[in-house]
Amino acid sequence: MGKNIQNIIFNAAKRHELTKEEIIFLLSCEDFHKDSLFAAADRVREKYLGDAVHLRGLIEFSNYCKCSCRYCGLRCGNKKLKRYRMTIEEIYQTALRAHALGYRTVVLQAGEDQYYDADKIAALVCRLKKLGLAVTLSCGIRSYEEYRLWREAGADRYLLKHETADPKLYKALHPDSSLEERLDCLLQLRRLGYQVGSGCIVGLPGQNLETLASDLLLLKELDVEMAGIGPFIPHPETPLASVPKGSVELTLKMIAVLRLLLPLAHLPATTALATVDHDSRAQALCCGANVVMPNVTPQKYKQLYEIYPEKAGTNVASTQNRRQIIELITALGRKVATDQGHSPKERFQAVS
Ligand code: 5AD
């Protein structure tokens, strides 16, 4: 590499462009260079998004899933997991409590569960919008018609991680879908005017720095409004039980490089990071992240949404979890956003 690493960081912080080779170079940097990368990402975050950290209340409303993703504890083949579905009224009451706690966005996430048909979700979204909440849906692959109905009902955002940008690896890990199909969904969501979130897992077997660079370039190409990046955590009831967990340091570098590439994106300090290493949530907030998604799912269901074991925040009440996260944000000299935290990009008309 002819160019020096400091130059690459300096230029990326100014122009928000990187080649695949440069990304691979940054992902492998160490010590002093890593500190420079993190500091540059932190400055870009501050310049474009300020000090506010957005809190999104996560409601995990069903752990039924028809899919068999090889890394996920919710895969339908996991017969040891006790399954639950929240009723629409339970979901609504949970959102009401989240609103009372101060949340201005709720994220409705579930396994791919067809029990919740398009009309059920649409009616719920309508009710939630009347509370003055921004609504993010994360219900997996659905039809264009369903996405359209939910958008018309007022849903603001949709999260659908691409998981890995390597089509072969994607196929090996996801027997139920192809990368192409997932990318199609992301384009449909974009066309419907959603703020779109995607993201990937770091530490999947068969992944390398080149694959990870492709993940970041894909997020850049999609120009996503949100991107979640978390380390892989092995779940004992999956085929990947014996694969080692993903590296926290590499995950933090991925977040930092993505911040350089996408200065306006909302990037969460993910729960998966906090699960592997308690301190990494703070570190993520200091190298590009500006969002935390505390779990507000009723306590009796929380531990059953076991995508991976010992998920951070599972054993604390939602009120306490929120308090701890606010303390962390304050200790970092940052503040908690009080608005709905829409994408700052101009192409979106906030739905109020
Ligand atoms: N380790 C890390 N992340 C996982 N996810 C699912 N299973 C795991 C795991 N074992 C992530 C996927 C999914 C999100 C809800 O959780 O990225 O999109």
Coordinates of C-alpha atoms and ligand atoms in Angstrom, one line a residue:
M1 CA 0.0 0.0 0.0
G2 CA 1.7 3.1 -1.2
K3 CA -0.4 5.6 0.7
N4 CA 0.2 6.0 4.4
I5 CA -2.6 4.9 6.7
Q6 CA -2.9 8.3 8.3
N7 CA -3.6 9.8 4.9
I8 CA -6.3 7.2 4.2
I9 CA -8.0 8.0 7.4
F10 CA -7.7 11.8 6.8
N11 CA -9.1 11.6 3.3
A12 CA -11.9 9.2 4.3
A13 CA -13.0 11.6 7.1
K14 CA -13.2 14.4 4.5
R15 CA -14.6 12.6 1.4
H16 CA -16.3 9.5 2.9
E17 CA -15.0 7.3 0.2
L18 CA -12.8 4.2 0.5
T19 CA -11.6 1.5 -1.8
K20 CA -11.9 -2.2 -0.8
E21 CA -8.2 -2.4 -0.4
E22 CA -8.1 0.7 1.9
I23 CA -10.9 -0.8 4.0
I24 CA -9.0 -4.1 4.4
F25 CA -6.0 -2.0 5.4
L26 CA -8.0 -0.1 8.0
L27 CA -9.6 -3.2 9.4
S28 CA -6.2 -4.7 10.0
C29 CA -4.6 -1.7 11.6
E30 CA -3.4 -1.8 15.2
D31 CA -2.3 0.3 18.2
F32 CA -1.7 3.9 17.3
H33 CA -3.4 3.6 13.9
K34 CA -6.4 2.1 15.4
D35 CA -6.6 4.9 17.9
S36 CA -6.4 7.4 15.0
L37 CA -9.2 5.5 13.1
F38 CA -11.5 5.6 16.2
A39 CA -10.8 9.3 16.9
A40 CA -11.5 10.2 13.2
A41 CA -14.8 8.3 13.3
D42 CA -15.7 10.0 16.6
R43 CA -15.0 13.5 15.1
V44 CA -17.1 12.7 12.0
R45 CA -20.0 11.5 14.2
E46 CA -19.7 14.7 16.3
K47 CA -19.5 17.0 13.2
Y48 CA -22.5 15.5 11.4
L49 CA -24.8 14.3 14.2
G50 CA -23.7 16.1 17.4
D51 CA -23.6 14.7 20.9
A52 CA -27.1 13.3 21.0
V53 CA -27.5 9.5 21.5
H54 CA -30.8 8.1 20.3
L55 CA -32.6 5.5 22.4
R56 CA -34.9 3.1 20.6
G57 CA -37.2 0.9 22.7
L58 CA -36.9 -2.7 21.4
I59 CA -40.0 -4.9 21.6
E60 CA -39.3 -8.5 20.8
F61 CA -42.9 -9.5 20.2
S62 CA -42.6 -13.2 19.0
N63 CA -39.8 -15.7 19.0
Y64 CA -41.5 -18.1 16.5
C65 CA -39.5 -18.3 13.3
K66 CA -40.1 -20.3 10.2
C67 CA -36.4 -19.9 9.2
S68 CA -33.3 -22.1 9.8
C69 CA -30.5 -19.5 9.9
R70 CA -27.5 -21.5 11.0
Y71 CA -26.3 -19.0 13.7
C72 CA -29.6 -18.1 15.2
G73 CA -31.1 -19.5 18.4
L74 CA -34.6 -18.8 17.2
R75 CA -34.2 -21.1 14.2
C76 CA -37.3 -23.4 13.9
G77 CA -35.2 -26.5 14.4
N78 CA -34.4 -25.4 18.0
K79 CA -37.0 -27.5 19.8
K80 CA -35.6 -26.7 23.2
L81 CA -36.8 -23.1 23.1
K82 CA -40.1 -22.2 24.7
R83 CA -42.0 -20.2 22.1
Y84 CA -44.1 -17.1 22.8
R85 CA -46.3 -14.6 20.9
M86 CA -47.4 -11.4 22.4
T87 CA -50.9 -10.4 21.6
I88 CA -51.4 -7.1 19.7
E89 CA -52.8 -5.6 22.9
E90 CA -49.7 -6.7 24.8
I91 CA -47.5 -5.1 22.2
Y92 CA -49.5 -1.9 22.3
Q93 CA -49.4 -1.8 26.2
T94 CA -45.6 -2.4 26.0
A95 CA -45.2 0.5 23.6
L96 CA -47.4 2.7 25.8
R97 CA -45.0 1.9 28.8
A98 CA -42.0 2.6 26.6
H99 CA -43.5 6.0 25.7
A100 CA -44.1 6.8 29.3
L101 CA -40.5 5.9 30.1
G102 CA -39.4 8.5 27.5
Y103 CA -38.9 6.5 24.3
R104 CA -39.9 8.3 21.1
T105 CA -39.2 5.3 18.8
V106 CA -40.2 1.7 19.3
V107 CA -38.7 -1.1 17.3
L108 CA -41.0 -4.0 16.7
Q109 CA -38.9 -7.1 16.1
A110 CA -39.8 -10.8 15.8
G111 CA -38.7 -14.0 14.2
E112 CA -40.3 -14.6 10.8
D113 CA -43.8 -15.3 12.1
Q114 CA -46.7 -15.3 9.7
Y115 CA -49.2 -15.4 12.5
Y116 CA -49.0 -11.6 12.4
D117 CA -50.6 -11.0 9.1
A118 CA -50.2 -7.7 7.3
D119 CA -53.5 -6.3 8.6
K120 CA -52.8 -7.0 12.2
I121 CA -49.4 -5.2 12.0
A122 CA -50.9 -2.3 10.0
A123 CA -53.6 -1.7 12.6
L124 CA -51.0 -1.8 15.4
V125 CA -48.8 0.7 13.6
C126 CA -51.8 3.0 13.2
R127 CA -52.4 2.9 16.9
L128 CA -48.8 3.5 17.8
K129 CA -48.5 6.4 15.5
K130 CA -51.4 8.1 17.4
L131 CA -49.1 8.0 20.5
G132 CA -46.6 10.2 18.7
L133 CA -44.1 7.4 18.4
A134 CA -41.8 6.8 15.5
V135 CA -42.2 3.1 14.5
T136 CA -39.5 0.9 13.2
L137 CA -40.4 -2.6 12.0
S138 CA -38.1 -5.6 11.9
C139 CA -40.2 -8.5 10.7
G140 CA -37.9 -10.0 8.1
I141 CA -38.6 -10.8 4.5
R142 CA -42.2 -10.0 3.6
S143 CA -44.0 -9.2 0.3
Y144 CA -44.0 -5.8 -1.3
E145 CA -47.7 -5.5 -0.6
E146 CA -47.2 -6.0 3.1
Y147 CA -44.3 -3.5 3.2
R148 CA -46.6 -1.0 1.4
L149 CA -49.5 -1.5 3.7
W150 CA -47.3 -1.0 6.8
R151 CA -45.8 2.1 5.3
E152 CA -49.2 3.5 4.5
A153 CA -50.2 2.8 8.1
G154 CA -47.4 5.1 9.1
A155 CA -44.3 2.9 9.8
D156 CA -41.3 5.1 9.5
R157 CA -38.4 2.7 9.3
Y158 CA -37.5 -0.9 8.5
L159 CA -34.6 -3.0 9.7
L160 CA -33.5 -5.9 7.6
K161 CA -29.8 -6.9 8.1
H162 CA -28.1 -8.3 5.0
E163 CA -26.0 -10.4 7.5
T164 CA -23.2 -11.0 5.0
A165 CA -22.6 -9.5 1.6
D166 CA -20.9 -12.7 0.3
P167 CA -23.6 -14.5 -1.7
K168 CA -22.1 -18.0 -1.2
L169 CA -21.6 -17.5 2.5
Y170 CA -25.1 -16.1 2.7
K171 CA -26.6 -19.2 1.1
A172 CA -24.5 -21.5 3.3
L173 CA -25.9 -19.8 6.4
H174 CA -29.5 -19.1 5.3
P175 CA -31.3 -22.1 3.8
D176 CA -34.5 -20.1 3.4
S177 CA -33.4 -17.1 1.3
S178 CA -30.8 -15.7 -1.0
L179 CA -28.8 -12.5 -0.7
E180 CA -30.4 -11.3 -3.9
E181 CA -33.8 -11.8 -2.4
R182 CA -32.8 -9.8 0.7
L183 CA -31.3 -7.0 -1.3
D184 CA -34.5 -6.9 -3.3
C185 CA -36.5 -6.4 -0.1
L186 CA -34.1 -3.5 0.9
L187 CA -34.7 -1.8 -2.5
Q188 CA -38.5 -2.3 -2.2
L189 CA -38.4 -0.7 1.3
R190 CA -36.3 2.2 -0.1
R191 CA -38.8 2.7 -2.9
L192 CA -41.7 2.8 -0.4
G193 CA -40.0 5.7 1.4
Y194 CA -38.9 3.9 4.6
Q195 CA -35.8 4.9 6.4
V196 CA -33.9 1.7 5.8
G197 CA -31.6 -0.2 8.1
S198 CA -29.3 -3.1 7.4
G199 CA -26.1 -4.5 8.8
C200 CA -24.0 -7.6 9.3
I201 CA -22.5 -10.0 11.7
V202 CA -18.8 -10.1 12.4
G203 CA -17.0 -13.4 13.0
L204 CA -19.1 -15.8 10.9
P205 CA -17.3 -18.9 9.8
G206 CA -15.8 -18.5 6.3
Q207 CA -15.7 -14.7 6.6
N208 CA -12.5 -12.7 6.0
L209 CA -11.5 -9.1 5.9
E210 CA -12.4 -8.9 2.2
T211 CA -15.9 -10.2 2.9
L212 CA -16.2 -7.6 5.7
A213 CA -15.0 -4.8 3.4
S214 CA -17.8 -5.9 1.0
D215 CA -20.3 -5.6 3.8
L216 CA -19.3 -2.0 4.4
L217 CA -19.2 -1.1 0.7
L218 CA -22.7 -2.7 0.3
L219 CA -24.0 -0.5 3.2
K220 CA -22.4 2.5 1.5
E221 CA -23.9 1.6 -1.9
L222 CA -27.4 1.1 -0.4
D223 CA -26.8 4.5 1.4
V224 CA -28.7 3.1 4.4
E225 CA -30.1 5.3 7.1
M226 CA -29.2 2.8 9.8
A227 CA -26.7 0.0 10.2
G228 CA -26.3 -2.5 13.0
I229 CA -23.0 -4.4 13.2
G230 CA -22.5 -6.9 16.0
P231 CA -20.1 -9.8 16.8
F232 CA -21.2 -13.4 16.2
I233 CA -22.1 -15.2 19.4
P234 CA -22.4 -19.0 19.3
H235 CA -25.7 -20.5 20.4
P236 CA -25.5 -24.1 21.8
E237 CA -28.6 -25.3 20.0
T238 CA -27.4 -24.3 16.5
P239 CA -25.1 -25.9 14.0
L240 CA -22.5 -23.1 14.7
A241 CA -22.4 -24.0 18.5
S242 CA -18.6 -24.6 18.4
V243 CA -17.6 -21.7 16.3
P244 CA -15.7 -19.1 18.4
K245 CA -17.4 -15.7 19.0
G246 CA -16.6 -12.7 16.9
S247 CA -13.9 -10.2 17.8
V248 CA -15.1 -7.1 19.7
E249 CA -12.1 -5.1 18.3
L250 CA -12.8 -6.0 14.7
T251 CA -16.5 -5.1 15.3
L252 CA -15.5 -1.7 16.6
K253 CA -13.2 -1.1 13.6
M254 CA -16.1 -2.0 11.3
I255 CA -18.3 0.6 13.1
A256 CA -15.5 3.2 12.8
V257 CA -14.9 2.6 9.1
L258 CA -18.6 2.7 8.4
R259 CA -18.9 6.0 10.2
L260 CA -16.2 7.4 7.9
L261 CA -18.2 6.1 4.9
L262 CA -21.7 7.1 6.0
P263 CA -21.5 10.3 8.1
L264 CA -25.3 10.7 8.5
A265 CA -26.2 7.1 9.3
H266 CA -27.6 6.1 12.6
L267 CA -25.3 3.4 14.0
P268 CA -26.2 1.5 17.1
A269 CA -23.8 0.3 19.8
T270 CA -25.4 -3.2 19.5
T271 CA -26.6 -5.5 22.3
A272 CA -24.4 -8.2 20.8
L273 CA -21.3 -6.1 21.5
A274 CA -22.4 -5.4 25.0
T275 CA -23.0 -9.1 25.5
V276 CA -19.5 -10.1 24.5
D277 CA -17.9 -7.3 26.5
H278 CA -19.7 -5.0 28.9
D279 CA -17.4 -2.0 28.1
S280 CA -17.7 -2.2 24.4
R281 CA -20.9 -0.3 24.3
A282 CA -19.1 2.8 25.6
Q283 CA -16.3 2.1 23.2
A284 CA -18.7 1.9 20.2
L285 CA -20.2 5.2 21.2
C286 CA -16.7 6.7 21.1
C287 CA -15.8 5.4 17.6
G288 CA -18.8 6.3 15.5
A289 CA -22.0 4.9 17.1
N290 CA -24.8 7.2 18.1
V291 CA -27.8 4.9 18.9
V292 CA -28.6 2.4 21.7
M293 CA -31.6 0.0 21.5
P294 CA -32.5 -0.9 25.1
N295 CA -34.9 -3.9 25.4
V296 CA -38.4 -3.0 26.7
T297 CA -39.9 -6.4 26.1
P298 CA -41.9 -7.6 29.1
Q299 CA -39.6 -9.4 31.6
K300 CA -41.4 -12.8 31.2
Y301 CA -40.6 -12.9 27.5
K302 CA -37.1 -11.3 27.4
Q303 CA -35.1 -14.4 28.2
L304 CA -37.0 -16.4 25.6
Y305 CA -35.9 -14.2 22.7
E306 CA -32.6 -16.0 22.8
I307 CA -31.0 -15.3 19.4
Y308 CA -27.8 -15.9 21.3
P309 CA -27.2 -16.8 25.0
E310 CA -26.9 -14.3 27.8
K311 CA -28.0 -11.3 25.9
A312 CA -27.0 -8.1 27.7
G313 CA -29.9 -6.5 29.6
T314 CA -32.0 -9.6 29.8
N315 CA -32.0 -9.9 33.6
V316 CA -32.7 -6.2 34.4
A317 CA -36.0 -4.5 34.3
S318 CA -36.6 -2.1 31.4
T319 CA -36.6 0.9 33.7
Q320 CA -33.3 0.0 35.3
N321 CA -31.8 -0.9 31.9
R322 CA -32.8 2.5 30.6
R323 CA -31.4 4.2 33.6
Q324 CA -28.0 2.4 33.3
I325 CA -27.7 3.3 29.7
I326 CA -28.5 7.0 30.3
E327 CA -25.9 7.0 33.1
L328 CA -23.3 5.7 30.6
I329 CA -24.3 8.3 27.9
T330 CA -24.0 11.1 30.5
A331 CA -20.7 9.8 31.8
L332 CA -19.3 10.0 28.2
G333 CA -20.3 13.7 28.1
R334 CA -23.1 13.0 25.7
K335 CA -26.8 13.6 25.9
V336 CA -29.9 11.6 25.3
A337 CA -31.9 12.8 22.3
T338 CA -35.4 13.9 23.1
D339 CA -36.8 13.9 19.6
Q340 CA -37.9 10.9 17.4
G341 CA -34.5 10.7 15.9
H342 CA -35.4 10.5 12.2
S343 CA -32.6 10.2 9.6
P344 CA -31.1 13.7 9.1
K345 CA -31.2 13.1 5.4
E346 CA -33.5 15.4 3.6
R347 CA -35.2 12.8 1.5
F348 CA -37.5 11.9 4.4
Q349 CA -40.7 13.5 5.3
A350 CA -41.2 12.7 9.0
V351 CA -44.6 11.1 9.6
S352 CA -46.1 12.7 12.7
Ligands
5AD1 N1 -24.8 -13.9 17.1 C1 -24.9 -12.6 16.7 N2 -25.9 -12.0 16.1 C2 -27.0 -12.8 15.8 N3 -28.2 -12.5 15.3 C3 -28.9 -13.7 15.2 N4 -28.2 -14.7 15.7 C4 -27.0 -14.2 16.1 C5 -25.9 -14.8 16.8 N5 -25.8 -16.0 17.1 C6 -28.5 -11.2 14.8 C7 -28.8 -11.1 13.3 C8 -30.2 -10.7 13.2 C9 -30.4 -10.0 14.5 C10 -31.8 -9.9 15.0 O1 -29.6 -10.7 15.4 O2 -27.9 -10.2 12.7 O3 -30.5 -9.9 12.1

